[in-house]
Amino acid sequence: MNILIKIIYAIISVIVAIVWGLTLGGIVRKIYARVHGRYGPPIWQPFLDIIKSHGKRVSISHGIMFYLGPVFRFGGGLGTYLFIPVIYGSTVFANFSMAGDLLLVMYFIFFGQLGMALGAGEGGHPYSPLGIARGLSQMSTFELPFSLAVIAVAIQYNSLNITTIVAAQQGGILNWTLFTNPFAVIAAMISLLGMNMHSPFSLVLAPQEIPIGPPIEMNGSFLATLQTNRGLFGAAKLVLFMNLFFGGATNLPIMMIKTFLIYLVSVIIGASFPRFRPEQSFRFFLKWPTIIGIISIIFISYF
Amino acid sequence: MKKEDIEKIEEQMKLANEGLPEKERQLFSDARPTSVPPLNKYLEKFLNWGRAQSLWFLGFGTGCGAVELRPLMTSRFDISRYGIAGRPTPRQSGVFIIGGYASMKTVKRIVRSYEQMQGPKFVIALGSCTINGGMYYDSYNTINRIDHYIPVDVYIAGCMPRPEAIIAGFNKLKEKIKTGKADGMNKYAENFDWYKKNQKQIIKDWNMPDFNW
Amino acid sequence: MEQLLNRIKDKIEIESLKKRDDLYFINVKEEHIIFLLSYLKEHEGFTHLAFLQAVDFQEYNLFQLTYMLYNYNIKVNLGIKVMIDREKAEMVSIHKLWNHAWQYQRELHELFGINFPNSPNVNESFVLEGWEDIPPMRRDFDTLKYSSETFYQRPGRSTNDPKEYMREKLYKNFVEPPKIRKEND
């Protein structure tokens, strides 16, 4: 009986995350449009796009892996989200948080990309493997500073449980990791830029170079699944960062405000800078964020 | 019907793919396009509303009309207000814009791209050249009526039409989609032989499958 | 420039024509064309081949080929015109002199039916894939007839003389201005 209630809670939590993630996407499109001097699409445009994509009457597939690619991607997003406690102290939004969930979440962040790589590769379009090669290489490079930051946080709080980490940051803004371990936060925020894939790190979906990249052959419901995952996975990443570095949230409005502000960092940088070339992006991640990440570990271990 | 009869009809329905060399024929599908009936009334109405609100177009810059598509996307005539956005791949886009005259060489590419698009797909033909040949009506190389080669939903007349006219054309298309009249895909599937006959009449070196899935 | 023309005239028989200070034309016989082009390229600094095009002189049964050269040092365009036979349209390929000339030659081969032996890819189709009629830029090709036979004309097409039509529709009260004689006439 207990597990049934837990499942119902998880479903509610997932739906809230998808809706919030897609709305964030709509808001961000609007912000970009205003930066360009345009009016911009309505905020609910991502939902309409998903309805449209599901409404396609015909859909072409290239094989079994082509079906499984979007499923793996969505599974990766779902896995990432379901092991993060979204709101501290809430039973509905606690999800399946447990001891050591931080490692599981970090695994799931990578998992979706790998599944997508297999699926998109079967599409056979030459741009898909190009996009996948760029995506996976960039992923490996920005995982490095992110892992260093996470290790620093784990050393600091002596725990791999996200709930414990959030609990340790309660009681005032000065208890946040942002102030107790600033180097880790800087390294992690830079790798978040790569994770969100806004420019200058929008190598994968670069529409001017490799049109749309890996999902170029995806159509209809395949694409709709990917779009839904973009909402869910986007929300999950932001919630993870909020939990690890910005003191978590005790209720829904605070969660929304904090995730929006974290996302805004990506958006401001994305709206002001042009795109890196792949090798520039890889070198960038392996240089400064990695050094800052190492400094953060030294800082937290010896000072 | 007997099972054998069905198999016989299915055999007749298969495309020959004569343009392809023998060893490549098995790489491509030989099935014909089939017309897909709409779903039940209310669901179809809802989906039509959704389709009208989110139009992703594939711009085919064959002629001067493509020049008028750029200002549509930039700040002056911001087309994304209406949920319309460009998409670089035919697999994901639902609206096909023929940007001006189509020569015999480009008709081949137009047909390929059109057939690769999925689902309910709509075609907007920009400019007089697509309607009756325009100023190129006596050219040896420019086809006169695009609607003999692919089904067209909305024409935008003009030489060239201004971005305002294109926005008006998009609004017309939205109305058509909402009322369920924009059914070019089924029209293409039902009159497949007629369209193929017209296409093969001008594309002399047919080196692609008869239907590009 | 005049000196240059005189230097050429010493070697082969040409007619020259000055259009502007920076635009000259030379008429040359078919057998001298390779000598002239390589001389201009190697010794006089006309290193750039801007275009190679053909004109159909159906009345004289000739094709006129124009090789447009450009000199970056003295900034002069030089067009070299050569007449070739229309029935047996064949010309020496110059892709050894300018590598990109093969593309022009391929185009001329398709649109005019001029043959360039040994030019690379000259038989590949350029814009007309699978063309079966006579080359369309020849003047004995009736493009309106071809168009109305091949493509589907939309009925109801009419044409107007723009001058008459505009006067009728827009400027009904327009009075023709009196003609002013120029002093030179």
CSV table of N, CA and C in Angstrom, one decimal, chain A residues 35-114:
chain,number,residue,atom,x,y,z
A,35,VAL,N,15.5,39.6,-26.6
A,35,VAL,CA,16.9,40.0,-26.8
A,35,VAL,C,17.1,40.3,-28.3
A,36,HIS,N,16.5,39.5,-29.2
A,36,HIS,CA,16.6,39.8,-30.6
A,36,HIS,C,15.8,41.0,-31.0
A,37,GLY,N,15.0,41.5,-30.2
A,37,GLY,CA,14.1,42.6,-30.6
A,37,GLY,C,12.8,42.1,-31.2
A,38,ARG,N,12.4,40.8,-30.9
A,38,ARG,CA,11.2,40.3,-31.5
A,38,ARG,C,10.2,40.2,-30.4
A,39,TYR,N,8.9,39.8,-30.8
A,39,TYR,CA,7.9,39.7,-29.8
A,39,TYR,C,8.0,38.3,-29.2
A,40,GLY,N,8.2,37.3,-30.0
A,40,GLY,CA,8.5,35.9,-29.5
A,40,GLY,C,7.2,35.1,-29.5
A,41,PRO,N,7.4,33.8,-29.4
A,41,PRO,CA,6.2,32.9,-29.4
A,41,PRO,C,5.6,32.9,-28.0
A,42,PRO,N,4.3,32.5,-28.0
A,42,PRO,CA,3.7,32.4,-26.6
A,42,PRO,C,4.4,31.4,-25.7
A,43,ILE,N,4.2,31.6,-24.4
A,43,ILE,CA,4.9,30.8,-23.4
A,43,ILE,C,4.5,29.3,-23.5
A,44,TRP,N,3.3,29.1,-23.9
A,44,TRP,CA,2.8,27.7,-24.0
A,44,TRP,C,3.1,27.0,-25.4
A,45,GLN,N,4.0,27.7,-26.2
A,45,GLN,CA,4.3,27.1,-27.5
A,45,GLN,C,4.9,25.7,-27.4
A,46,PRO,N,5.8,25.4,-26.4
A,46,PRO,CA,6.3,24.0,-26.4
A,46,PRO,C,5.2,22.9,-26.2
A,47,PHE,N,4.1,23.2,-25.5
A,47,PHE,CA,3.0,22.3,-25.4
A,47,PHE,C,2.3,22.1,-26.7
A,48,LEU,N,2.1,23.2,-27.4
A,48,LEU,CA,1.5,23.1,-28.7
A,48,LEU,C,2.3,22.2,-29.7
A,49,ASP,N,3.7,22.4,-29.6
A,49,ASP,CA,4.5,21.7,-30.5
A,49,ASP,C,4.4,20.2,-30.2
A,50,ILE,N,4.3,19.9,-28.9
A,50,ILE,CA,4.2,18.4,-28.5
A,50,ILE,C,2.9,17.9,-29.1
A,51,ILE,N,1.8,18.6,-28.9
A,51,ILE,CA,0.5,18.2,-29.4
A,51,ILE,C,0.6,17.9,-30.9
A,52,LYS,N,1.2,18.9,-31.6
A,52,LYS,CA,1.4,18.8,-33.1
A,52,LYS,C,2.2,17.5,-33.5
A,53,SER,N,3.3,17.3,-32.7
A,53,SER,CA,4.1,16.2,-33.1
A,53,SER,C,3.4,14.9,-32.9
A,54,HIS,N,2.6,14.8,-31.8
A,54,HIS,CA,1.8,13.6,-31.5
A,54,HIS,C,0.7,13.4,-32.6
A,55,GLY,N,0.3,14.5,-33.1
A,55,GLY,CA,-0.8,14.5,-34.1
A,55,GLY,C,-0.5,14.1,-35.5
A,56,LYS,N,0.8,13.8,-35.7
A,56,LYS,CA,1.2,13.3,-37.1
A,56,LYS,C,0.5,12.0,-37.4
A,57,ARG,N,0.1,11.9,-38.6
A,57,ARG,CA,-0.7,10.7,-39.0
A,57,ARG,C,0.3,9.6,-39.5
A,58,VAL,N,1.4,10.0,-40.0
A,58,VAL,CA,2.4,9.0,-40.5
A,58,VAL,C,3.7,9.2,-39.8
A,59,SER,N,4.4,8.1,-39.5
A,59,SER,CA,5.7,8.3,-38.9
A,59,SER,C,6.6,7.2,-39.4
A,60,ILE,N,7.8,7.6,-39.8
A,60,ILE,CA,8.7,6.6,-40.4
A,60,ILE,C,9.7,6.2,-39.4
A,61,SER,N,10.0,4.9,-39.4
A,61,SER,CA,11.0,4.4,-38.5
A,61,SER,C,12.1,3.7,-39.3
A,62,HIS,N,13.3,3.6,-38.6
A,62,HIS,CA,14.4,3.0,-39.3
A,62,HIS,C,14.9,1.7,-38.7
A,63,GLY,N,14.1,1.2,-37.7
A,63,GLY,CA,14.6,0.0,-37.0
A,63,GLY,C,14.3,0.0,-35.6
A,64,ILE,N,14.7,-1.1,-34.9
A,64,ILE,CA,14.3,-1.2,-33.5
A,64,ILE,C,15.0,-0.2,-32.6
A,65,MET,N,16.3,0.1,-32.9
A,65,MET,CA,17.0,1.0,-32.1
A,65,MET,C,16.5,2.4,-32.2
A,66,PHE,N,15.9,2.7,-33.4
A,66,PHE,CA,15.3,4.0,-33.7
A,66,PHE,C,14.1,4.2,-32.8
A,67,TYR,N,13.4,3.1,-32.5
A,67,TYR,CA,12.3,3.2,-31.5
A,67,TYR,C,12.8,3.4,-30.1
A,68,LEU,N,13.9,2.7,-29.8
A,68,LEU,CA,14.4,2.7,-28.4
A,68,LEU,C,15.1,3.9,-28.1
A,69,GLY,N,15.7,4.6,-29.1
A,69,GLY,CA,16.5,5.8,-28.8
A,69,GLY,C,15.7,6.8,-27.9
A,70,PRO,N,14.6,7.3,-28.4
A,70,PRO,CA,13.8,8.3,-27.6
A,70,PRO,C,13.4,7.7,-26.3
A,71,VAL,N,13.1,6.4,-26.3
A,71,VAL,CA,12.6,5.8,-25.0
A,71,VAL,C,13.8,5.8,-24.0
A,72,PHE,N,15.0,5.5,-24.5
A,72,PHE,CA,16.2,5.5,-23.6
A,72,PHE,C,16.4,7.0,-23.1
A,73,ARG,N,16.2,7.9,-24.0
A,73,ARG,CA,16.4,9.3,-23.6
A,73,ARG,C,15.4,9.7,-22.6
A,74,PHE,N,14.2,9.3,-22.8
A,74,PHE,CA,13.1,9.7,-21.8
A,74,PHE,C,13.4,8.9,-20.5
A,75,GLY,N,13.8,7.7,-20.6
A,75,GLY,CA,14.1,6.9,-19.4
A,75,GLY,C,15.2,7.6,-18.7
A,76,GLY,N,16.2,8.1,-19.4
A,76,GLY,CA,17.3,8.8,-18.7
A,76,GLY,C,16.8,10.0,-17.9
A,77,GLY,N,16.0,10.8,-18.6
A,77,GLY,CA,15.4,11.9,-17.9
A,77,GLY,C,14.6,11.6,-16.7
A,78,LEU,N,13.8,10.5,-16.9
A,78,LEU,CA,12.9,10.1,-15.8
A,78,LEU,C,13.8,9.6,-14.6
A,79,GLY,N,14.8,8.8,-15.0
A,79,GLY,CA,15.7,8.2,-13.9
A,79,GLY,C,16.4,9.3,-13.2
A,80,THR,N,16.9,10.4,-13.9
A,80,THR,CA,17.5,11.5,-13.3
A,80,THR,C,16.6,12.1,-12.3
A,81,TYR,N,15.4,12.3,-12.8
A,81,TYR,CA,14.4,13.1,-12.0
A,81,TYR,C,14.0,12.3,-10.7
A,82,LEU,N,13.7,11.0,-10.9
A,82,LEU,CA,13.0,10.3,-9.9
A,82,LEU,C,13.9,10.0,-8.7
A,83,PHE,N,15.2,10.2,-8.8
A,83,PHE,CA,16.1,10.0,-7.6
A,83,PHE,C,16.5,11.3,-7.0
A,84,ILE,N,15.9,12.4,-7.4
A,84,ILE,CA,16.3,13.7,-6.8
A,84,ILE,C,15.1,14.1,-5.9
A,85,PRO,N,15.3,14.4,-4.6
A,85,PRO,CA,14.2,15.0,-3.8
A,85,PRO,C,14.0,16.4,-4.2
A,86,VAL,N,12.8,16.7,-4.7
A,86,VAL,CA,12.6,18.0,-5.3
A,86,VAL,C,12.4,19.1,-4.2
A,87,ILE,N,11.6,18.8,-3.3
A,87,ILE,CA,11.3,19.8,-2.2
A,87,ILE,C,11.6,19.2,-0.9
A,88,TYR,N,12.5,19.8,-0.1
A,88,TYR,CA,12.9,19.3,1.2
A,88,TYR,C,11.8,19.3,2.1
A,89,GLY,N,11.6,18.1,2.7
A,89,GLY,CA,10.6,18.0,3.8
A,89,GLY,C,9.2,17.6,3.2
A,90,SER,N,9.0,17.6,1.9
A,90,SER,CA,7.7,17.3,1.4
A,90,SER,C,7.6,15.8,1.0
A,91,THR,N,6.5,15.1,1.4
A,91,THR,CA,6.4,13.7,1.0
A,91,THR,C,6.0,13.5,-0.4
A,92,VAL,N,5.3,14.4,-1.0
A,92,VAL,CA,4.8,14.2,-2.4
A,92,VAL,C,6.0,14.4,-3.3
A,93,PHE,N,6.9,15.3,-3.1
A,93,PHE,CA,8.0,15.6,-4.0
A,93,PHE,C,9.3,15.0,-3.6
A,94,ALA,N,9.2,14.0,-2.6
A,94,ALA,CA,10.5,13.4,-2.2
A,94,ALA,C,11.0,12.4,-3.2
A,95,ASN,N,10.1,11.9,-4.1
A,95,ASN,CA,10.5,11.0,-5.1
A,95,ASN,C,11.2,9.7,-4.4
A,96,PHE,N,12.1,9.1,-5.1
A,96,PHE,CA,12.7,7.9,-4.5
A,96,PHE,C,14.1,8.1,-4.0
A,97,SER,N,14.3,9.2,-3.3
A,97,SER,CA,15.6,9.6,-2.7
A,97,SER,C,16.0,8.6,-1.7
A,98,MET,N,17.3,8.3,-1.8
A,98,MET,CA,17.9,7.3,-0.8
A,98,MET,C,19.4,7.5,-0.6
A,99,ALA,N,20.0,6.7,0.2
A,99,ALA,CA,21.4,6.9,0.4
A,99,ALA,C,22.2,6.6,-0.9
A,100,GLY,N,23.1,7.5,-1.2
A,100,GLY,CA,23.9,7.3,-2.4
A,100,GLY,C,23.3,7.7,-3.7
A,101,ASP,N,22.1,8.4,-3.6
A,101,ASP,CA,21.4,8.7,-4.9
A,101,ASP,C,22.2,9.6,-5.8
A,102,LEU,N,23.1,10.4,-5.2
A,102,LEU,CA,23.9,11.3,-6.0
A,102,LEU,C,24.6,10.6,-7.1
A,103,LEU,N,25.2,9.5,-6.8
A,103,LEU,CA,26.0,8.7,-7.8
A,103,LEU,C,25.0,8.2,-8.9
A,104,LEU,N,23.8,7.7,-8.5
A,104,LEU,CA,22.9,7.2,-9.4
A,104,LEU,C,22.4,8.3,-10.4
A,105,VAL,N,22.2,9.5,-9.9
A,105,VAL,CA,21.7,10.6,-10.7
A,105,VAL,C,22.8,10.9,-11.7
A,106,MET,N,24.1,11.0,-11.3
A,106,MET,CA,25.1,11.3,-12.2
A,106,MET,C,25.3,10.3,-13.3
A,107,TYR,N,25.0,9.0,-13.0
A,107,TYR,CA,25.0,8.0,-14.0
A,107,TYR,C,23.8,8.2,-15.0
A,108,PHE,N,22.7,8.6,-14.4
A,108,PHE,CA,21.5,8.7,-15.3
A,108,PHE,C,21.6,9.9,-16.3
A,109,ILE,N,22.4,10.9,-15.8
A,109,ILE,CA,22.6,12.1,-16.7
A,109,ILE,C,23.3,11.6,-18.0
A,110,PHE,N,24.2,10.7,-17.9
A,110,PHE,CA,24.9,10.2,-19.0
A,110,PHE,C,24.1,9.2,-19.8
A,111,PHE,N,23.3,8.5,-19.1
A,111,PHE,CA,22.6,7.3,-19.7
A,111,PHE,C,21.7,7.7,-20.9
A,112,GLY,N,20.9,8.8,-20.8
A,112,GLY,CA,20.0,9.2,-21.8
A,112,GLY,C,20.8,9.5,-23.1
A,113,GLN,N,21.9,10.2,-23.0
A,113,GLN,CA,22.7,10.6,-24.2
A,113,GLN,C,23.2,9.3,-24.9
A,114,LEU,N,23.6,8.3,-24.2
A,114,LEU,CA,24.1,7.1,-24.8
A,114,LEU,C,22.9,6.4,-25.6
